[in-house]
XYZ file of C-alpha atoms in Angstrom:
675
model
C 26.559 120.327 126.455
C 23.717 121.237 127.926
C 21.269 118.864 128.901
C 18.476 120.408 126.654
C 20.550 120.120 123.638
C 19.052 117.140 121.169
C 20.666 114.106 120.533
C 22.822 114.248 117.578
C 22.313 111.228 115.143
C 25.581 109.709 114.207
C 24.360 106.816 112.066
C 20.702 105.506 111.146
C 19.961 102.708 109.049
C 16.149 101.691 108.576
C 15.517 98.022 107.434
C 17.333 96.155 110.266
C 15.480 93.098 111.623
C 14.997 91.046 114.443
C 14.055 87.032 113.802
C 11.508 86.771 116.658
C 11.632 82.857 117.180
C 14.595 81.180 118.226
C 16.205 78.555 115.755
C 14.637 75.775 118.283
C 11.273 76.954 117.424
C 8.857 75.108 115.085
C 6.695 78.129 114.309
C 7.526 80.328 111.335
C 9.996 82.853 111.964
C 8.285 86.446 112.443
C 10.467 89.348 111.126
C 10.548 92.525 113.109
C 11.812 95.683 110.858
C 13.271 98.653 112.728
C 15.662 101.452 112.895
C 18.911 101.353 114.490
C 20.784 104.252 115.590
C 23.964 105.748 116.923
C 23.363 108.798 118.824
C 25.333 111.397 120.952
C 23.452 112.311 123.816
C 25.186 115.045 126.106
C 28.254 113.092 125.409
C 27.307 109.412 125.751
C 27.324 107.391 122.805
C 24.024 105.275 122.647
C 23.087 102.514 120.207
C 19.225 102.615 119.712
C 16.783 99.977 118.275
C 13.343 100.907 117.602
C 10.941 98.670 115.609
C 8.691 99.944 112.933
C 4.749 100.103 113.667
C 4.246 96.986 112.015
C 6.041 93.351 111.258
C 7.230 92.113 108.183
C 5.937 89.403 106.246
C 9.286 87.157 105.189
C 7.197 85.612 102.207
C 6.956 89.188 100.753
C 10.601 90.703 101.702
C 12.551 93.307 99.653
C 16.575 93.361 100.005
C 18.633 95.689 98.371
C 20.533 94.523 95.006
C 24.223 94.347 95.184
C 24.352 97.373 92.636
C 22.288 99.197 94.825
C 20.336 100.362 91.732
C 17.497 97.802 92.114
C 15.328 96.097 94.711
C 15.331 92.200 94.813
C 11.959 90.315 96.022
C 12.903 87.617 98.258
C 10.301 84.532 98.202
C 10.577 82.788 101.678
C 8.710 79.667 102.311
C 7.823 78.545 105.511
C 10.338 75.418 106.678
C 12.743 76.429 103.958
C 16.500 77.441 105.623
C 16.817 81.332 104.823
C 19.258 81.623 102.008
C 20.326 84.644 99.735
C 17.933 85.164 96.907
C 18.617 82.581 94.127
C 15.461 83.399 92.056
C 14.925 87.065 92.637
C 12.629 89.285 90.733
C 14.435 92.492 90.265
C 12.455 95.457 90.669
C 13.549 98.479 88.947
C 12.199 102.003 88.998
C 14.540 104.185 86.588
C 14.237 108.026 87.315
C 15.881 109.922 84.301
C 18.108 112.660 85.001
C 18.593 113.639 81.268
C 15.970 112.171 78.733
C 18.913 111.059 76.600
C 21.205 109.651 79.488
C 18.883 107.435 81.536
C 22.078 106.324 83.885
C 20.617 106.675 87.436
C 18.402 103.688 88.903
C 17.068 104.965 92.289
C 14.953 102.771 94.758
C 12.782 105.006 97.297
C 11.826 102.768 100.483
C 8.659 104.209 101.939
C 9.741 105.896 105.324
C 7.482 104.364 108.602
C 7.726 106.204 111.884
C 9.474 104.157 114.448
C 7.516 103.213 117.724
C 8.442 105.434 120.526
C 10.119 104.047 123.696
C 11.481 105.105 126.887
C 14.741 105.388 128.289
C 16.530 102.278 129.441
C 17.416 98.773 128.253
C 15.025 95.986 126.837
C 11.326 96.976 127.539
C 8.804 94.422 127.119
C 5.636 96.552 128.217
C 4.084 97.045 124.929
C 3.614 94.485 122.172
C 4.851 96.876 119.472
C 7.899 98.263 121.101
C 8.860 94.931 123.287
C 11.599 94.602 120.835
C 13.153 98.180 121.089
C 16.298 98.464 123.127
C 18.982 101.012 124.087
C 22.680 100.912 125.367
C 25.736 102.940 125.779
C 28.871 101.963 124.104
C 30.561 102.027 127.415
C 28.323 98.912 128.377
C 29.558 97.046 125.216
C 32.015 94.120 125.445
C 31.640 92.481 122.016
C 30.095 92.071 118.635
C 30.075 89.021 117.021
C 29.648 89.033 113.168
C 28.003 86.182 111.664
C 27.598 85.914 107.696
C 24.234 83.724 106.899
C 23.765 85.396 103.536
C 23.369 88.655 104.868
C 25.259 89.841 108.205
C 23.861 89.178 111.815
C 25.532 91.126 114.790
C 25.293 89.850 118.089
C 25.883 92.449 121.034
C 27.759 90.889 123.999
C 27.124 93.379 127.319
C 29.605 93.599 129.913
C 27.100 92.831 132.762
C 26.138 89.191 131.908
C 22.484 89.211 132.827
C 21.905 91.478 129.888
C 20.797 89.968 126.728
C 19.924 91.705 123.813
C 18.379 90.070 120.517
C 20.251 89.381 117.392
C 20.197 92.131 114.615
C 19.814 90.940 110.927
C 20.899 93.080 108.171
C 18.963 91.874 105.175
C 19.139 95.214 103.294
C 23.163 95.813 104.221
C 24.183 98.476 106.647
C 26.241 96.427 108.780
C 29.592 97.580 107.714
C 28.425 101.333 108.240
C 27.133 100.813 111.625
C 30.764 99.205 112.650
C 32.546 101.801 111.021
C 30.655 104.526 113.020
C 30.949 102.253 115.922
C 34.835 102.652 115.347
C 35.029 106.217 115.832
C 33.914 106.049 119.214
C 35.482 102.974 120.395
C 38.644 100.618 119.927
C 37.356 97.428 118.194
C 40.105 94.613 118.159
C 39.672 91.149 116.773
C 39.324 88.328 119.451
C 42.569 86.250 119.198
C 40.683 83.054 119.211
C 37.345 83.979 117.149
C 37.708 85.921 114.314
C 33.906 86.527 114.020
C 34.189 87.913 117.556
C 35.090 91.567 117.823
C 36.283 92.923 121.389
C 35.211 96.370 122.171
C 36.938 98.845 124.228
C 36.655 102.224 125.129
C 39.164 104.786 126.260
C 38.968 107.490 128.852
C 35.393 108.841 128.432
C 36.378 112.811 128.830
C 38.384 112.336 125.835
C 35.994 110.132 123.703
C 33.622 113.091 124.138
C 35.802 115.215 122.205
C 37.445 113.072 119.649
C 36.633 110.450 117.224
C 38.757 107.158 117.756
C 41.835 107.284 115.806
C 43.052 103.584 116.316
C 41.123 100.939 114.758
C 42.903 98.100 116.021
C 45.325 97.965 119.207
C 47.689 96.097 117.209
C 48.355 98.904 114.847
C 49.344 102.037 116.623
C 49.416 105.963 115.476
C 52.624 105.452 113.595
C 51.567 102.091 111.539
C 48.157 103.596 110.654
C 49.758 107.001 109.280
C 52.042 104.789 107.142
C 49.498 102.728 105.605
C 47.311 105.553 105.021
C 47.896 109.030 105.972
C 44.857 110.788 104.578
C 42.211 108.854 106.665
C 44.614 109.004 109.823
C 44.485 112.947 109.410
C 40.654 113.128 108.480
C 39.521 110.692 111.337
C 41.854 111.943 114.204
C 45.392 113.316 113.057
C 44.324 116.522 114.373
C 42.892 114.615 117.662
C 45.947 112.959 119.251
C 45.926 113.148 123.036
C 46.666 110.251 125.260
C 46.014 108.182 122.149
C 49.233 108.761 121.391
C 50.705 106.941 124.413
C 47.819 104.161 124.153
C 48.672 103.220 120.649
C 51.971 101.428 121.955
C 50.563 100.027 124.800
C 48.818 96.731 125.156
C 44.930 96.533 126.511
C 46.367 94.789 129.611
C 48.552 98.168 130.357
C 45.285 100.256 129.974
C 45.340 101.527 133.653
C 48.828 102.640 133.710
C 50.219 105.698 132.648
C 53.782 106.960 131.528
C 55.662 109.474 133.497
C 55.818 112.599 131.895
C 59.707 112.566 131.104
C 58.366 109.283 128.762
C 56.081 110.822 127.049
C 56.725 110.368 122.992
C 57.042 113.544 121.493
C 57.111 114.737 117.745
C 60.610 113.394 116.733
C 60.073 109.953 118.630
C 56.625 109.298 116.936
C 58.495 110.263 113.665
C 55.255 111.714 112.245
C 57.250 113.672 109.338
C 58.952 110.341 108.460
C 55.720 108.261 108.490
C 53.896 110.706 106.310
C 55.404 110.363 103.021
C 57.014 113.619 101.615
C 55.815 115.593 104.836
C 59.060 115.451 106.726
C 60.501 119.147 106.865
C 64.395 119.469 107.550
C 65.575 122.895 107.801
C 69.330 121.221 107.335
C 68.224 120.009 103.833
C 67.115 123.271 102.603
C 70.045 125.785 101.767
C 67.421 128.474 100.535
C 66.343 129.253 104.311
C 65.702 132.731 105.093
C 66.293 134.040 108.350
C 63.297 135.869 109.346
C 63.794 138.236 112.675
C 61.478 140.354 114.921
C 59.687 143.109 112.513
C 57.884 146.012 113.345
C 54.686 145.773 111.138
C 53.045 148.479 112.247
C 49.341 148.847 113.693
C 46.885 146.545 112.002
C 44.664 148.269 109.870
C 40.354 148.430 110.500
C 38.466 146.692 107.740
C 34.988 146.583 107.047
C 32.372 143.638 105.396
C 29.633 144.445 103.843
C 26.386 142.129 103.153
C 26.283 139.484 100.434
C 25.633 140.546 96.626
C 21.871 140.393 96.206
C 20.293 138.814 93.073
C 19.306 142.344 92.083
C 22.945 143.282 92.276
C 24.256 140.526 90.225
C 21.890 140.757 87.110
C 23.024 144.732 87.389
C 26.527 143.205 86.529
C 25.379 141.671 83.334
C 24.659 142.918 79.914
C 21.708 142.219 77.690
C 23.605 139.194 75.956
C 25.045 137.754 79.506
C 28.439 138.958 79.569
C 29.469 139.817 83.394
C 30.633 143.527 83.539
C 33.169 145.109 85.497
C 34.758 141.805 87.011
C 37.239 143.193 89.386
C 34.792 145.167 91.341
C 32.333 142.413 91.331
C 35.052 140.048 92.819
C 35.599 142.978 95.558
C 32.404 143.083 96.320
C 32.046 139.137 96.866
C 35.070 139.072 98.552
C 33.773 141.736 101.157
C 30.385 140.147 101.997
C 30.076 136.749 99.866
C 26.890 135.815 97.953
C 23.042 135.549 98.735
C 22.184 131.751 98.302
C 19.857 132.461 95.345
C 22.944 133.671 93.463
C 25.221 130.910 94.285
C 24.217 128.723 91.737
C 25.206 130.539 89.070
C 28.100 133.168 90.390
C 29.921 129.939 91.349
C 30.039 128.579 87.995
C 31.849 131.844 87.027
C 34.200 132.029 90.383
C 35.554 128.460 89.639
C 36.040 129.052 85.976
C 33.493 126.821 84.592
C 31.897 129.636 82.799
C 34.171 132.617 81.188
C 33.162 136.352 82.588
C 32.745 137.179 79.016
C 30.569 134.269 77.662
C 26.951 134.930 76.548
C 23.677 133.392 77.720
C 23.670 131.570 74.273
C 27.536 130.570 74.609
C 26.935 129.303 77.952
C 23.871 127.017 76.833
C 26.088 125.620 74.373
C 28.695 124.933 76.477
C 26.586 123.269 79.147
C 25.139 120.980 76.179
C 28.456 119.666 75.138
C 29.880 119.382 78.745
C 26.654 117.342 79.829
C 27.552 115.138 76.986
C 30.955 114.655 77.812
C 29.896 114.262 81.306
C 27.624 111.357 80.821
C 29.951 109.606 78.383
C 32.806 109.380 81.061
C 29.949 108.006 83.571
C 29.223 105.345 81.090
C 32.382 104.371 81.116
C 32.389 102.632 84.458
C 28.513 102.343 84.725
C 29.148 99.542 81.989
C 31.711 97.862 83.677
C 30.321 94.423 84.247
C 31.116 92.316 87.560
C 33.819 90.087 85.236
C 35.877 93.052 84.349
C 35.865 94.665 87.803
C 37.208 91.703 89.482
C 40.333 92.247 87.142
C 40.450 96.110 87.606
C 41.592 96.566 91.360
C 41.984 100.001 91.039
C 38.267 100.848 90.098
C 37.213 98.232 92.935
C 39.339 100.077 95.394
C 37.902 103.479 94.362
C 34.404 102.151 94.165
C 34.887 100.706 97.994
C 36.380 103.895 99.294
C 33.898 106.136 97.566
C 30.805 104.348 98.708
C 32.404 104.312 102.450
C 32.866 108.246 102.391
C 29.813 108.796 101.019
C 28.008 107.309 103.425
C 29.711 109.304 105.778
C 29.734 112.789 104.525
C 27.409 115.562 105.745
C 24.645 112.848 106.592
C 23.315 115.823 108.819
C 22.685 117.916 106.280
C 19.131 117.733 104.636
C 20.492 117.271 101.293
C 22.188 114.019 102.269
C 20.329 112.757 105.200
C 18.168 109.713 105.660
C 18.122 106.591 104.064
C 18.486 105.750 100.388
C 18.674 109.698 99.659
C 19.171 110.614 95.921
C 21.803 113.141 96.889
C 23.963 110.309 97.957
C 23.294 108.936 94.737
C 24.579 111.875 92.998
C 27.601 112.259 95.548
C 28.733 108.786 94.743
C 28.197 108.928 90.620
C 29.945 112.362 90.436
C 32.973 110.940 92.382
C 33.121 107.624 90.421
C 33.006 109.493 87.139
C 35.838 112.095 88.356
C 37.824 108.781 88.714
C 37.152 108.216 84.851
C 38.230 111.906 84.323
C 41.555 111.673 86.290
C 42.692 108.417 86.358
C 46.002 109.169 87.673
C 44.408 110.532 90.898
C 41.260 108.176 91.154
C 39.962 109.130 94.536
C 41.408 109.919 97.990
C 39.532 110.520 100.990
C 38.778 114.253 101.623
C 37.523 114.677 98.142
C 33.947 113.878 99.143
C 34.080 116.826 101.381
C 35.066 119.083 98.638
C 32.415 117.885 96.506
C 29.391 118.192 99.009
C 29.021 121.564 99.372
C 29.153 122.350 95.669
C 26.832 119.523 94.779
C 24.420 121.000 97.378
C 24.293 124.452 95.776
C 24.295 123.438 91.883
C 21.612 120.718 93.055
C 22.468 119.407 89.324
C 24.976 116.457 88.665
C 26.525 117.888 85.553
C 26.971 121.467 86.821
C 28.557 120.087 90.257
C 30.930 117.752 88.294
C 32.536 120.180 86.406
C 32.528 122.895 89.105
C 34.332 119.713 91.086
C 36.853 119.215 88.463
C 37.846 123.095 88.499
C 37.934 123.153 92.501
C 40.276 119.906 92.055
C 42.613 121.889 89.388
C 43.516 123.988 92.864
C 43.385 121.395 95.180
C 45.102 118.419 93.335
C 48.571 118.753 95.049
C 46.913 118.179 98.292
C 45.647 114.520 97.446
C 48.726 113.317 95.473
C 50.906 110.922 97.082
C 54.402 112.838 97.216
C 52.474 115.335 99.159
C 54.548 118.225 97.938
C 51.631 120.515 98.109
C 50.787 119.924 101.595
C 54.595 120.170 102.636
C 54.994 123.185 100.821
C 51.812 124.856 102.594
C 52.836 123.823 105.996
C 56.010 125.362 105.463
C 54.642 128.824 103.905
C 52.111 128.828 106.954
C 55.061 128.483 109.303
C 57.145 131.188 107.930
C 53.789 133.495 107.948
C 53.148 132.864 111.380
C 56.839 133.653 112.251
C 56.825 136.966 110.914
C 53.388 137.884 112.597
C 54.320 136.524 115.857
C 57.930 135.306 116.552
C 57.474 134.832 120.082
C 54.316 132.428 119.374
C 55.978 130.878 116.765
C 59.002 130.356 119.320
C 56.551 128.771 121.929
C 55.246 126.156 119.348
C 58.552 125.413 118.222
C 59.426 124.602 121.991
C 56.450 122.356 121.995
C 57.308 120.514 118.639
C 54.855 122.177 117.049
C 57.024 124.779 114.940
C 55.366 123.253 111.180
C 52.048 123.512 112.354
C 51.099 119.877 111.579
C 47.913 120.642 113.591
C 46.611 122.392 110.872
C 47.126 120.058 108.210
C 43.117 119.280 107.943
C 42.409 122.929 107.693
C 44.599 123.067 104.679
C 43.859 119.761 103.309
C 39.890 120.182 102.798
C 39.799 124.054 103.208
C 38.359 124.080 106.733
C 35.377 121.910 105.637
C 35.205 120.130 108.978
C 36.147 123.077 111.076
C 32.914 125.600 110.139
C 29.146 124.995 110.083
C 27.735 124.391 106.220
C 26.892 128.222 105.669
C 30.180 129.087 106.802
C 31.897 127.038 104.549
C 29.664 128.227 101.335
C 30.684 131.772 102.632
C 34.308 131.013 102.957
C 34.882 129.332 99.817
C 33.188 131.962 97.533
C 35.419 134.587 99.304
C 38.474 132.731 98.719
C 37.637 131.923 95.099
C 37.645 135.585 94.165
C 41.352 135.555 94.481
C 41.308 138.641 96.899
C 43.192 140.168 98.729
C 46.157 138.315 97.967
C 47.774 135.001 96.746
C 47.534 132.104 99.450
C 45.014 133.838 101.337
C 43.878 130.504 103.105
C 47.245 130.527 104.712
C 46.193 134.091 106.484
C 42.921 132.381 107.422
C 45.251 129.897 109.517
C 47.056 132.683 111.007
C 44.032 134.449 112.136
C 42.683 131.590 113.972
C 46.184 130.839 115.666
C 46.395 134.609 116.349
C 42.970 134.556 118.450
C 43.617 131.042 120.162
C 47.521 132.140 120.967
C 46.927 133.716 124.066
C 44.987 130.629 125.694
C 47.730 128.381 124.442
C 50.692 130.222 125.811
C 48.871 131.223 129.287
C 48.145 127.829 129.768
C 51.058 126.444 128.843
C 50.053 123.858 126.538
C 52.192 121.081 125.326
C 52.140 118.924 121.938
C 49.182 117.116 122.770
C 47.270 119.873 124.531
C 47.695 121.678 121.496
C 46.248 119.091 119.038
C 43.351 118.808 121.331
C 42.545 122.509 121.423
C 42.740 122.995 117.918
C 40.679 119.954 117.211
C 38.005 121.460 119.617
C 37.617 124.383 117.910
C 35.686 122.642 115.387
C 32.259 124.248 114.655
C 32.894 126.751 117.043
C 34.534 129.552 114.883
C 33.173 132.890 113.906
C 33.691 132.973 110.110
C 33.014 136.785 109.911
C 35.458 137.444 112.585
C 38.125 135.344 111.176
C 37.671 137.103 107.711
C 37.735 140.351 109.331
C 41.407 139.714 111.132
C 42.770 138.031 107.864
C 41.977 140.835 105.420
C 43.660 143.343 108.164
C 46.784 140.725 108.807
C 47.025 141.017 104.680
C 46.942 144.615 104.941
C 49.259 145.006 107.789
C 51.699 142.851 105.824
C 51.428 144.792 102.966
C 52.370 147.892 104.412
C 55.577 146.830 105.541
C 58.224 148.597 103.857
C 60.840 146.157 104.330
C 58.990 142.878 103.875
C 61.157 139.826 103.422
C 61.364 138.232 99.841
C 59.725 134.987 101.113
C 57.088 136.517 102.572
C 56.392 138.584 99.300
C 56.440 135.323 97.268
C 54.183 133.377 99.215
C 51.688 136.075 99.266
C 52.146 137.151 95.288
C 53.268 140.614 96.305
C 55.658 140.522 93.881
C 53.038 139.859 91.140
C 50.667 142.574 92.405
C 49.350 143.349 89.009
C 47.478 140.020 89.354
C 45.927 140.662 92.820
C 43.827 143.904 92.559
C 43.657 145.902 95.951
C 40.569 146.351 97.934
C 40.564 150.088 98.378
C 38.070 153.203 98.060
C 35.402 154.073 100.711
C 33.066 151.450 99.743
C 35.489 148.866 101.266
C 36.662 150.447 104.117
C 40.317 149.760 103.771
C 43.444 151.473 103.887
C 45.732 151.499 101.013
C 48.566 153.141 99.217
C 47.200 155.238 96.005
C 49.587 153.620 93.885
C 47.361 150.706 93.347
C 48.087 148.806 90.181
C 45.260 148.909 87.727
C 43.376 145.641 88.409
C 43.157 142.720 85.529
C 40.521 140.320 84.668
C 42.521 137.366 84.865
C 41.144 134.448 86.942
C 43.586 133.871 90.025
C 43.513 130.744 92.089
C 46.019 130.271 94.739
C 46.932 127.273 96.675
C 50.431 127.344 97.563
C 51.142 125.366 94.238
C 52.445 126.246 90.753
C 48.857 126.060 89.427
C 48.027 129.915 90.435
C 46.426 130.977 87.257
C 43.957 129.329 84.950
C 44.375 131.468 82.102
C 46.617 131.808 80.674
C 48.882 129.163 82.457
C 52.129 130.780 81.883
C 52.986 131.709 85.789
C 55.998 128.969 87.068
C 55.145 129.352 90.558
C 57.112 131.095 93.470
C 60.030 129.941 95.593
C 59.047 129.567 99.432
C 61.025 129.969 102.391
C 62.984 127.090 103.342
C 63.045 125.740 99.688
C 65.909 126.344 97.468
């Protein structure tokens, strides 16, 4: 990271207070309000507090209501002990999303510019900024959490002379701050004081590249994977390096290193066993098909085009709104994606919310019905009283997990950034309503990543919900507890890579990486955290066309690995180095290059005369009538003249038995290693 790179804001919360007077002072406590941030500055994690331009009169202070849908005025008189608002006046400002469904209560706090302050620790030079402070997490020794009707945090620094003021979270936000801190440090509870959290930082070089994998030294990698494989995966499963070793050591052995021969490998760690259903054992799979080295021939050249414009999109609709020549339109979208102005409408067709042959009037009627259906489901959870929720542990758990994930989902995106952003309210409400739609699944971490781009494009609560429902129909098995969907995809990916590059696959196998566990996050949330936001939008709309084959996302993985194999093999990367390298590809991938190579790989495999049956099953070449080929000069691909006539059936490929939306008659396909 260069010195000119602007700091990246990892956490930000407005309305964090400093009480200017000590408990022994007889003067009235003056509340200093400010911003609390955690930033990444050139690889160093910095905690920064800056006061607002003015101080706050404690006799007229606003606190967030428990339901986050209202603001309570806290009347505080001099001389009285500070206590939670008992006779609070609820100030509500309702904003209707639909006139007949007034469901969202939003509060907007006025934005005030924080005081500027220079580098360093405490700065008492100017009156306005004398309460400002910054420190590196490397210098933080402990955080003490006090509950006084609100949360108060006391920072203990490694250098005893350094004294920082306590921070009071009258408007919430302390949990979000600590959650963010856990991503970059190891936090453990002090053995003799449950209110004191001890902070330790692993090797700096590693921490600058990885989010922290462990929340507690007493709960190592294996324990955490057993407890919640999805959280572990999204937070750091693909980011294991020396944390794997440290997970089994106490802090007193932090400076020691195990000899190379004692390093735990995949089998010792038992990763396949601790993630339920993810273990892959060839001996238990009599359907295993031996794939030997094959000559796939030359990889053909492919070309891509510009995104589909709004004018071209309009040309594909008749006067009543029906979409014409759907197979050709899908080919164009696959080859270039969509311009952003078209996405809001086109995604509804690609995801199956609208049928391609529906008219304008039919879609308007459907939208009215879907709006009514959505808000009826939303009313189910909005109307649950606190008394009811206390007796519904499943709803409580879903709400808690959703609230945590929403606060850390795409906060650098303009649609979700800042404090009290209405986009966060919509993200929360759509996910909560989905829990009412699918009681069995509820909410699993990672689903917020799938919804975020859809909500961003739709900019509409109802449309985003139903498009998300369609997307989840494809992705459902990724989030089910048996994890059969993830296991199947990893097996399929390993099979494809073995065909494409047996030498590379053998190398990965020799490093206990043959089943490509490091690709878990790629598959789980469709590269959402590996690509920039615009690239995610482009990739998803290309994949939703169902072209050029079934399970195209697996070929995307193969294309990325094909680009990285030389470095991995030449540098003789072991298990941990492979995980580290794959993780560091995040936000460095070129989506157009990946799409070029993925399509070329598909054409290369398709042209193979003696293709193994398992490969044909994975890519759907045995049911080619469902997958029109990309051919013709306009698309710049080489293919045989015997291309089957394309059909208009909507195809979804996810490696599951859910390939087709209408009609659902396909019964799935067997995959390599599965009998």
